[in-house]
Amino acid sequence: MRFVWAVVAFVLATLLIGAGIAQRTLFMGPSSEELVLETSQPEPYTLIDGAVLRTQPGLQSLIIRGDGELFAAYGRTADMEAWLSDATYNSITLKEDGTPETTVVEPELAEDEESTEEPTPAPTEEPAEPAAGRNPAGSDLWLDSFTEQDQIITDMQLPEGTSILIARDGTEPAPDDIVVSWPLDNSTPLAGPLMATGGLMLAIGVVLYILGIRHQRRGRGPRRKGLGPMPPTEPIDVAIDRAPEREAIEPAPASDAEAGAPSDADSEATGATEQNGTTKRVAVTRRRLAIPALALVAALATGCSADSWPQFGAETATPSPTPTVIAPENQKPPAVTEAQAARILQNVSETVAQADTDLDIDLAATRLDGAALTARRTDYKLRGAIADRPVPAVIPTDKVEILLPQATDAWPRTVLMLSKSDADDSAAPVILTMTQQDPWSDYKVSYLADMQASVELPELAPPWAGTTLVPPDTTFLALAPTELAAAFSDVVDAGDKSASYDLFDDGTHELAAKIQTSRQSVVDNLAAKQSAETAKAAFGMDPATDQPVSMATLDSGAIVAVSVLDSETITPTSADAVIKFGEDPVAKALTGVDQSAKGVKTTYSMQLFFSVPTQVSGEQIRLLAVHQDVLNVEVIK
């Protein structure tokens, strides 16, 4: 019976192990699903709607093949369409039945370019060469981009409202070998248990088979025969003969004693030994057969991947805390994301640092604008003439503490950032505003200043929500942004007699006092040089021509960046007097002369950031950051 159960166990083991292996081989489905995207005709750009990549759930793998350098980027669909509005490109979207469709999109014509006249035929002699396309690499508009040789393979999970742009350099046709794949769930959670159970049944069958063999061997041992028939009874002879004399017993030869037959005790011992030897052989045979069975079970159990076993108690993603700020339904998307802003700031910092090193104002103009660019232009001229003049500090990028993007889908777009350096704790954090004028332009820094010590920013909207620009002539703030620079200038010039003095906080008053002290030092210096009777100094501060940038805060106030011009004019009071620049290398470098008979005017540029509250709050305008540069020195003619 043991053999029967062993055979049953072997059969079950074969079925179970075979079923488990079949699930991982014959019946195992594909690991991914692929979709080949085709283009209608060669064009410099191919735009793939994100909905095409989201036709299947899960992570999307994009494979692009071609010769040479390939480029791919993803971003908001509206932004990419705006960037491609003046170009011809292939657009791959989804039809109503869910299949991809490729169309060629022609560039949009402006209203003033539209004409009902027939186009002038092109000359047939020598057709004009096509204009060079716009290279998409390096644009600030992309959320992320990839550049590789011959092949791009990237995994992504595009959210709704985003698309993929594929190109080369904007002139050559975009690669047309495009494949999108999605992973499929081909896990077989029963394969592992089936093979493990089959291995266990195999081990049980081996044990039953060994027990059956042992039982059979014991049943085939020697058996004792019964007694035979008794002989017939004979009459007893009562006569007794005399016993013969016994002969002397001679000892047996030593060889016979040594080679004599074993005794009964020896036979019994020999039988016991043979029996023990059989038992040992059976035990050894059992172990030899059991070890491979156990090894097979272990191999089946450990050779299966995690997909071959049921996953119990799998960890689930913990939802992020819900932000306290809820954007309205009609809220526009933020101009940049956090990762995008960090990448842009890094590029801005590296470009400006390189321009500072090379004294290249054209390179600086690619990332600076307004007051920030004007200050750099003067600095490059001074450092070209003064060897020991220090290089401007690099814009820190180690840590972006504040990001406040404008929530808009139009242009221009403005972003406010506050960053600091981890390497230099003594360096003040830098606050700046940068603006992108159109889809094809890069962000340029227009205002840049150092944060004041122990100053706290007002409560701001989170980066994912963004904020709005406050109109420059708004009446809801304590002071309109267009009036802020003039009011601050009046506080500096008039002090506590200014009508706007009480509108500003103590930090503003301290800065005004420092400016007044520096002005007084100029007057005292003239007196020390005994020039007070032959020369006089005049000072004044006026708003610069740069437009203020004002971004709304959560308390209905605004952070406003403005620029003012602080002028210092020294003129002679006598016809015989001359203003000399002997100890002023800055004046010499900017004027190209060492003296002036009619006087000299020095202009300083100041970039300031203020926190302006609402008109009804009753709070004061707080100074947040300030930065001053020499702007110009000119001889009065």
XYZ file of C-alpha atoms in Angstrom:
637
model
C 0.000 0.000 0.000
C 2.954 2.254 0.657
C 3.982 1.932 -2.992
C 0.502 2.979 -4.082
C 0.596 6.150 -1.995
C 4.136 6.847 -3.183
C 2.984 6.628 -6.804
C 0.058 8.949 -6.018
C 2.478 11.430 -4.407
C 4.796 11.278 -7.433
C 1.910 11.908 -9.813
C 0.664 14.877 -7.754
C 4.203 16.257 -7.548
C 4.580 16.012 -11.315
C 1.265 17.756 -11.919
C 1.911 20.532 -9.402
C 5.481 21.250 -10.502
C 4.472 21.092 -14.153
C 1.595 23.499 -13.555
C 3.911 25.937 -11.766
C 6.539 25.797 -14.509
C 3.868 26.175 -17.193
C 2.629 29.382 -15.555
C 6.124 30.861 -15.790
C 6.727 29.625 -19.360
C 3.862 28.478 -21.581
C 1.031 30.469 -20.042
C 3.067 33.572 -19.079
C 1.903 36.710 -20.906
C 4.112 39.486 -22.352
C 5.849 41.841 -19.949
C 4.971 44.999 -21.909
C 2.720 46.371 -24.618
C 4.235 48.461 -27.393
C 2.776 51.095 -29.707
C 4.667 52.301 -32.771
C 4.009 55.944 -33.630
C 4.281 56.970 -37.259
C 4.596 60.449 -38.747
C 2.940 61.710 -41.922
C 5.956 63.388 -43.493
C 9.420 64.542 -42.399
C 9.229 67.729 -40.291
C 11.724 69.338 -37.892
C 9.452 68.765 -34.890
C 7.053 66.075 -33.689
C 4.606 66.846 -30.879
C 3.038 63.845 -29.110
C -0.008 64.557 -26.989
C 0.330 63.136 -23.493
C -3.015 61.370 -23.936
C -1.306 59.012 -26.406
C 1.097 57.894 -23.690
C -1.721 57.520 -21.193
C -3.816 55.103 -23.279
C -2.528 52.347 -20.988
C -2.110 52.648 -17.212
C 1.242 52.624 -15.498
C 4.705 53.908 -16.256
C 5.349 54.920 -19.845
C 8.591 54.086 -21.626
C 9.486 56.241 -24.625
C 12.025 54.882 -27.121
C 13.360 57.166 -29.872
C 15.910 55.924 -32.403
C 17.799 57.750 -35.098
C 21.231 58.754 -36.347
C 23.065 61.566 -34.606
C 22.016 63.745 -31.713
C 18.386 63.365 -30.644
C 16.330 65.683 -28.460
C 13.159 65.122 -26.458
C 11.393 67.337 -23.932
C 8.098 67.380 -22.114
C 6.083 70.309 -20.874
C 2.618 71.782 -20.761
C 0.762 71.199 -24.008
C -0.316 74.846 -24.310
C 3.278 76.031 -23.821
C 4.624 73.664 -26.451
C 1.958 74.630 -28.955
C 2.812 78.280 -28.331
C 6.514 77.541 -28.899
C 5.643 75.761 -32.168
C 3.085 78.355 -33.311
C 5.431 79.741 -35.977
C 6.688 76.367 -37.236
C 5.424 73.372 -39.185
C 5.363 70.154 -37.200
C 3.794 66.692 -36.935
C 1.148 66.424 -34.226
C 0.232 62.957 -32.898
C -3.071 62.888 -31.013
C -5.791 60.368 -30.185
C -8.872 59.857 -32.315
C -12.292 59.202 -30.812
C -11.755 55.448 -31.050
C -8.553 55.713 -28.987
C -6.069 55.118 -31.825
C -3.240 57.572 -32.579
C -3.624 60.006 -35.477
C -0.877 62.092 -37.090
C -1.532 65.465 -38.700
C 0.745 68.171 -40.065
C 0.192 71.533 -38.349
C 1.072 74.635 -40.322
C 2.366 77.833 -38.659
C -0.179 80.362 -37.493
C -0.275 83.674 -39.363
C -0.655 86.957 -37.571
C -3.571 89.157 -38.523
C -1.367 91.662 -40.271
C 0.256 88.873 -42.276
C -3.008 87.461 -43.583
C -3.707 88.409 -47.160
C -6.276 87.484 -49.758
C -3.887 88.160 -52.616
C -2.440 85.289 -54.537
C 1.102 84.445 -53.439
C 3.908 85.490 -55.710
C 5.384 82.444 -57.461
C 8.849 81.564 -56.327
C 11.716 81.892 -58.810
C 12.493 78.715 -60.664
C 16.174 79.349 -61.301
C 17.678 78.784 -57.844
C 15.271 78.129 -54.957
C 16.189 79.889 -51.767
C 17.695 77.774 -49.036
C 15.389 77.131 -46.079
C 16.044 79.261 -43.059
C 17.731 77.598 -40.104
C 15.247 76.246 -37.589
C 15.057 77.060 -33.917
C 16.920 74.577 -31.726
C 14.684 73.490 -28.833
C 17.598 72.489 -26.613
C 18.111 74.712 -23.583
C 14.715 76.407 -23.580
C 13.377 77.487 -20.180
C 9.896 76.409 -21.254
C 10.448 72.670 -20.834
C 9.707 70.896 -17.598
C 12.548 68.520 -18.449
C 14.546 67.567 -21.531
C 16.837 64.799 -22.785
C 19.649 64.835 -25.332
C 21.346 61.601 -26.424
C 23.220 60.121 -29.366
C 21.345 57.726 -31.700
C 18.832 56.590 -29.083
C 16.734 57.989 -26.232
C 15.094 55.648 -23.740
C 13.297 57.263 -20.845
C 10.600 56.275 -18.380
C 7.985 58.825 -17.409
C 4.425 59.218 -16.234
C 3.009 62.295 -17.911
C 0.164 64.036 -16.107
C -2.834 65.409 -17.921
C -2.195 68.550 -19.959
C 1.402 67.719 -20.895
C 2.993 66.628 -24.172
C 6.297 65.441 -25.627
C 8.375 67.318 -28.200
C 10.829 65.342 -30.363
C 13.408 66.986 -32.624
C 17.039 67.139 -33.615
C 18.357 70.685 -34.048
C 15.201 72.314 -35.403
C 16.417 72.114 -38.997
C 16.829 68.421 -39.787
C 13.743 66.184 -39.797
C 12.818 64.799 -36.417
C 13.431 61.064 -35.869
C 10.507 58.918 -36.995
C 11.341 55.658 -35.167
C 9.215 56.253 -32.057
C 7.890 53.488 -29.805
C 5.863 53.799 -26.613
C 5.621 50.823 -24.270
C 3.757 50.121 -21.060
C 4.528 47.386 -18.511
C 1.946 44.623 -18.201
C 1.177 42.646 -15.082
C 2.457 39.168 -15.947
C 2.973 38.042 -12.377
C 2.012 34.444 -11.522
C 1.381 34.410 -7.773
C 0.376 30.711 -7.833
C 3.506 29.450 -9.602
C 5.652 29.525 -6.483
C 3.142 27.804 -4.192
C 2.408 25.167 -6.867
C 6.081 24.286 -7.360
C 6.774 24.344 -3.632
C 3.779 22.074 -2.948
C 4.902 19.791 -5.778
C 8.366 19.561 -4.266
C 6.834 18.688 -0.913
C 4.720 15.959 -2.514
C 7.856 14.649 -4.206
C 9.614 14.434 -0.856
C 6.601 12.637 0.665
C 6.598 10.174 -2.262
C 10.292 9.446 -1.744
C 9.718 8.764 1.942
C 6.753 6.469 1.185
C 8.782 4.640 -1.429
C 11.636 4.054 1.038
C 9.219 2.806 3.691
C 7.683 0.416 1.154
C 11.085 -1.032 0.217
C 11.992 -1.463 3.853
C 8.737 -3.246 4.609
C 9.186 -5.548 1.620
C 12.726 -6.521 2.654
C 11.614 -7.370 6.133
C 8.829 -9.578 4.765
C 11.322 -11.646 2.712
C 13.506 -12.857 5.731
C 14.273 -16.659 6.631
C 11.280 -18.657 7.983
C 11.489 -21.750 10.334
C 9.906 -25.070 9.025
C 7.600 -27.160 11.252
C 8.590 -30.631 12.714
C 8.296 -33.643 10.345
C 6.309 -36.947 11.022
C 7.352 -39.025 14.053
C 9.126 -42.435 13.357
C 7.207 -45.701 14.280
C 7.593 -46.982 17.832
C 10.100 -49.898 18.242
C 10.332 -52.422 21.191
C 12.871 -51.502 23.787
C 15.851 -53.801 24.272
C 16.495 -54.020 27.990
C 19.828 -55.876 27.648
C 22.705 -53.685 28.572
C 26.120 -54.176 27.032
C 29.251 -53.106 28.745
C 30.336 -49.692 27.677
C 33.501 -49.670 25.673
C 36.519 -48.139 27.145
C 36.931 -44.507 26.178
C 39.993 -43.493 24.297
C 42.050 -40.571 25.322
C 40.865 -37.330 23.815
C 43.528 -35.857 21.642
C 43.624 -32.123 21.177
C 42.566 -30.927 17.796
C 45.104 -29.294 15.508
C 45.565 -25.581 15.951
C 44.652 -24.963 12.317
C 41.378 -26.814 12.786
C 40.534 -24.815 15.895
C 41.254 -21.569 14.176
C 39.329 -22.557 11.032
C 36.574 -24.415 12.845
C 32.905 -23.806 12.242
C 31.350 -20.974 14.182
C 29.440 -21.719 17.271
C 25.786 -20.946 17.818
C 26.696 -17.773 19.669
C 28.894 -16.750 16.830
C 26.097 -17.502 14.376
C 23.707 -15.408 16.356
C 26.211 -12.543 16.502
C 26.827 -12.842 12.794
C 23.127 -12.728 12.092
C 22.754 -9.660 14.263
C 25.599 -8.008 12.444
C 24.108 -8.757 9.065
C 20.780 -7.427 10.245
C 22.360 -4.210 11.550
C 24.249 -3.789 8.310
C 21.027 -4.069 6.354
C 19.403 -1.493 8.593
C 22.307 0.873 8.098
C 22.191 0.387 4.332
C 18.459 1.130 4.356
C 19.036 4.280 6.433
C 21.850 5.421 4.158
C 19.705 4.752 1.088
C 16.858 6.752 2.641
C 19.144 9.675 3.308
C 20.593 9.538 -0.199
C 17.133 9.687 -1.690
C 15.772 12.269 0.742
C 18.592 14.795 0.283
C 17.979 15.334 -3.476
C 14.253 15.655 -2.813
C 14.827 18.319 -0.188
C 17.329 20.050 -2.456
C 14.740 20.051 -5.252
C 12.166 21.617 -2.950
C 14.648 24.296 -1.906
C 15.605 25.004 -5.523
C 11.988 25.367 -6.561
C 11.236 27.636 -3.614
C 14.223 29.939 -4.032
C 14.398 29.962 -7.836
C 11.096 31.790 -8.210
C 11.007 35.576 -8.362
C 8.733 37.756 -6.266
C 6.188 37.712 -9.109
C 5.748 33.976 -8.527
C 4.428 34.396 -5.000
C 1.363 36.094 -3.535
C 2.130 39.513 -2.108
C 0.552 39.899 1.301
C 0.641 43.123 3.234
C 2.173 45.137 0.388
C 2.924 48.692 1.409
C 0.640 51.330 -0.016
C 1.637 54.891 -0.795
C 1.028 57.314 2.009
C -0.892 60.331 0.760
C 0.784 63.687 1.154
C -0.739 66.181 3.547
C -3.376 68.324 1.917
C -2.122 71.900 1.501
C -3.972 74.539 3.433
C -4.168 76.781 0.365
C -6.878 75.742 -2.091
C -6.590 77.200 -5.560
C -9.818 78.353 -7.206
C -11.281 76.345 -10.045
C -10.271 78.912 -12.676
C -6.724 79.218 -11.299
C -4.102 79.339 -14.041
C -1.076 77.020 -13.826
C 2.112 78.368 -12.235
C 4.669 79.738 -14.664
C 7.321 77.229 -13.512
C 7.552 74.165 -11.324
C 10.027 73.862 -8.454
C 12.395 71.612 -10.418
C 12.101 73.825 -13.479
C 12.800 76.989 -11.444
C 15.860 75.407 -9.806
C 17.227 74.431 -13.222
C 16.621 77.919 -14.622
C 18.281 79.574 -11.619
C 21.303 77.290 -11.997
C 21.628 78.251 -15.646
C 21.214 81.953 -14.841
C 23.884 81.797 -12.138
C 26.386 79.936 -14.337
C 25.829 82.251 -17.306
C 26.187 85.445 -15.251
C 29.257 84.093 -13.451
C 30.896 83.319 -16.804
C 29.997 86.790 -18.090
C 31.461 88.348 -14.926
C 34.698 86.458 -15.465
C 34.963 87.330 -19.162
C 33.548 90.871 -18.786
C 31.113 89.892 -21.555
C 28.092 92.193 -21.376
C 26.446 90.476 -24.367
C 26.531 87.154 -22.543
C 25.203 88.808 -19.387
C 22.363 90.311 -21.434
C 21.088 86.809 -22.183
C 20.167 86.404 -18.503
C 19.962 89.938 -17.063
C 17.693 92.861 -17.834
C 16.669 96.237 -16.453
C 18.465 97.569 -13.387
C 20.442 94.355 -12.914
C 21.901 94.540 -16.427
C 22.644 98.283 -16.176
C 24.612 97.703 -12.975
C 26.643 94.908 -14.632
C 27.492 97.120 -17.611
C 29.066 99.729 -15.334
C 30.859 97.080 -13.272
C 32.491 95.517 -16.346
C 33.780 98.895 -17.431
C 35.217 99.589 -13.990
C 36.862 96.170 -13.627
C 38.395 96.577 -17.064
C 40.164 99.712 -15.816
C 40.712 98.891 -12.110
C 42.708 95.714 -11.576
C 41.888 95.136 -7.912
C 38.137 95.779 -8.144
C 36.292 92.739 -6.734
C 34.095 90.499 -8.875
C 30.349 90.610 -8.080
C 29.071 87.815 -5.874
C 27.698 84.754 -7.651
C 23.951 84.230 -7.460
C 23.552 81.394 -4.930
C 21.774 78.252 -6.074
C 22.399 75.782 -3.234
C 18.987 76.198 -1.658
C 15.843 77.809 -3.028
C 13.945 78.852 0.082
C 11.142 80.796 -1.579
C 9.556 80.270 -4.985
C 6.596 82.411 -5.996
C 5.678 81.936 -9.677
C 3.009 83.891 -11.459
C -0.073 81.795 -12.194
C -0.681 82.416 -15.877
C -0.785 80.733 -19.265
C 0.126 83.904 -21.164
C 3.249 86.030 -21.548
C 5.158 87.845 -20.084
C 5.625 85.573 -17.063
C 7.284 86.603 -13.812
C 8.819 84.544 -11.003
C 10.100 85.643 -7.587
C 12.793 83.553 -5.898
C 14.807 83.635 -2.678
C 17.982 81.534 -2.623
C 20.951 81.164 -0.318
C 24.375 79.545 -0.227
C 25.124 76.557 1.984
C 28.871 77.025 1.665
C 28.956 80.569 3.091
C 26.693 81.093 6.084
C 27.759 84.732 6.355
C 26.436 85.541 2.877
C 22.997 87.121 2.871
C 20.193 85.352 0.982
C 19.448 86.826 -2.431
C 15.953 87.730 -3.606
C 15.300 88.282 -7.291
C 12.600 88.563 -9.913
C 12.952 87.141 -13.418
C 10.659 87.498 -16.395
C 10.082 85.573 -19.627
C 8.797 87.876 -22.346
C 7.538 85.247 -24.836
C 7.646 81.484 -25.434
C 10.956 81.701 -27.315
C 12.809 83.851 -24.761
C 14.739 82.795 -21.688
C 13.994 84.111 -18.214
C 15.973 87.256 -17.379
C 16.650 88.682 -13.925
C 15.425 92.271 -13.652
C 15.727 92.931 -9.891
C 18.378 91.476 -7.589
C 19.004 92.436 -3.942
C 20.386 91.129 -0.647
C 17.919 90.319 2.113
C 18.098 92.451 5.225
C 19.013 90.765 8.489
C 16.171 89.415 10.653
C 13.537 90.203 8.035
C 10.583 87.867 7.576
C 8.700 87.578 4.336
C 4.913 87.804 4.373
C 2.876 84.640 3.949
C 3.096 83.515 0.337
C 1.181 81.070 -1.822
C 2.792 77.655 -2.375
C 4.748 77.092 -5.592
C 2.163 74.672 -6.992
C -0.548 77.350 -6.782
C 1.353 80.471 -7.796
C 0.141 84.026 -7.481
C -0.922 87.007 -9.568
C 0.740 90.258 -10.508
C -0.696 93.280 -8.758
C -1.585 96.136 -11.129
C 1.001 98.923 -10.774
C -1.683 101.562 -10.129
C -3.824 99.550 -7.716
C -5.573 101.471 -4.917
C -5.959 98.502 -2.571
C -2.411 98.674 -1.231
C -1.095 101.153 1.317
C 0.830 102.669 -1.566
C 0.526 101.943 -5.284
C 3.629 100.225 -6.748
C 4.160 103.120 -9.157
C 4.284 105.542 -6.196
C 6.536 103.460 -3.942
C 9.901 104.542 -5.381
C 8.993 108.228 -5.228
C 7.758 107.909 -1.641
C 10.969 106.185 -0.528
C 13.079 108.809 -2.306
C 11.216 111.549 -0.463
C 11.857 109.814 2.874
C 15.584 109.738 2.109
C 15.716 113.366 0.992
C 13.364 114.899 3.580
C 13.753 112.525 6.506
C 11.030 112.666 9.154
C 9.581 115.767 7.450
C 8.448 113.641 4.514
C 4.702 113.071 4.135
C 5.420 109.396 3.545
C 7.695 108.942 6.558
C 5.121 107.169 8.726
C 4.161 104.767 5.954
C 7.529 102.959 6.233
C 8.923 100.792 9.022
C 12.062 101.282 11.116
C 14.176 99.247 8.674
C 13.410 101.773 5.936
C 14.190 104.662 8.275
C 17.554 103.106 9.158
C 18.465 102.743 5.485
C 17.461 106.373 4.833
C 19.596 107.474 7.784
C 22.615 105.581 6.408
C 22.226 107.279 3.035
C 21.988 110.682 4.705
C 25.097 109.891 6.767
C 27.064 108.983 3.634
C 25.976 112.232 2.050
C 27.162 114.158 5.078
C 30.525 112.423 4.889
C 30.996 113.854 1.382
C 30.340 117.377 2.711
C 32.713 116.798 5.613
C 35.372 115.523 3.220
C 35.164 118.726 1.210
C 35.588 120.725 4.405
C 38.543 118.595 5.485
C 40.272 119.333 2.210
C 39.515 123.033 2.609
C 37.302 122.919 -0.468
C 34.054 123.939 1.184
C 34.449 127.549 0.016
C 35.342 126.634 -3.574
C 32.961 123.683 -4.161
C 29.547 122.533 -3.054
C 27.730 119.209 -2.972
C 24.098 118.505 -3.819
C 22.169 115.278 -3.435
C 18.909 113.879 -4.690
C 17.046 110.633 -5.169
C 14.544 109.934 -7.925
C 12.621 106.872 -9.184
C 14.280 104.978 -12.014
C 12.550 104.381 -15.313
C 12.299 100.613 -14.692
C 8.760 99.387 -14.137
C 8.084 97.993 -10.648
C 7.324 94.293 -10.208
C 4.613 93.525 -7.656
C 3.391 90.031 -6.728
C 0.405 89.351 -4.478
C 0.753 87.712 -1.056
C -1.814 85.631 0.833
C -2.773 88.533 3.091
C -3.887 90.547 0.012
C -0.695 92.586 0.178
C 2.214 92.486 -2.263
C 5.960 92.168 -2.557
C 7.081 95.100 -4.712
C 10.494 95.512 -6.350
C 11.500 99.027 -7.393
C 14.623 100.872 -8.481
C 15.769 104.381 -7.537
C 18.662 106.605 -8.617
C 20.685 108.345 -5.933
C 22.721 111.239 -7.359
C 25.637 113.160 -5.916
C 26.704 116.377 -7.682
C 29.826 118.364 -6.821
C 30.277 121.711 -8.567
C 32.848 124.468 -8.100
C 31.647 127.765 -6.636
C 34.511 129.749 -8.143
C 35.440 130.263 -11.753
C 39.034 129.468 -10.934
C 38.229 126.228 -9.052
C 38.639 122.779 -10.645
C 37.243 119.449 -9.422
C 40.063 116.901 -9.485
C 39.646 113.086 -9.438
C 43.113 112.298 -8.184
C 41.972 109.920 -5.419
C 38.853 108.610 -7.177
C 39.708 105.763 -9.606
C 35.997 105.132 -10.287
C 35.482 108.679 -11.572
C 38.649 108.436 -13.682
C 37.592 105.130 -15.198
C 34.056 106.234 -16.076
C 34.843 109.775 -17.260
C 38.212 109.192 -18.894
C 39.586 112.437 -17.399
C 41.159 113.376 -14.088
C 39.453 116.749 -13.501
C 36.455 118.893 -14.410
C 36.020 122.653 -14.422
C 32.217 122.574 -14.187
C 31.705 119.692 -11.825
C 30.941 116.001 -11.724
C 27.764 113.973 -11.123
C 27.869 110.469 -9.644
C 24.761 108.283 -9.870
C 24.085 105.194 -7.783
C 21.455 102.616 -8.597
C 19.505 101.024 -5.768
C 17.270 97.975 -6.153
C 14.788 97.570 -3.310
C 12.169 95.011 -2.284
C 9.290 96.057 -0.027
C 6.401 94.226 1.607
C 3.407 96.485 1.020
C 0.277 95.720 3.105
C -3.307 96.504 2.220
C -4.634 99.989 2.760
C -7.056 98.891 5.474
C -4.557 96.809 7.469
C -2.947 99.809 9.181
C 0.503 98.157 8.929
C 3.656 99.852 7.709
C 5.580 99.138 4.517
C 8.499 96.899 5.419
C 11.908 96.948 3.728
C 12.939 93.414 2.714
C 16.103 93.735 0.608
C 18.396 96.338 -0.917
C 21.355 96.387 -3.307
C 23.400 99.415 -4.437
C 25.787 99.817 -7.384
C 27.672 102.668 -8.982
C 25.752 103.441 -12.143
C 27.550 106.357 -13.764
C 29.992 109.211 -13.290
C 29.741 112.048 -15.781
C 31.431 115.373 -16.218
C 29.117 118.375 -16.223
C 29.547 120.332 -19.405
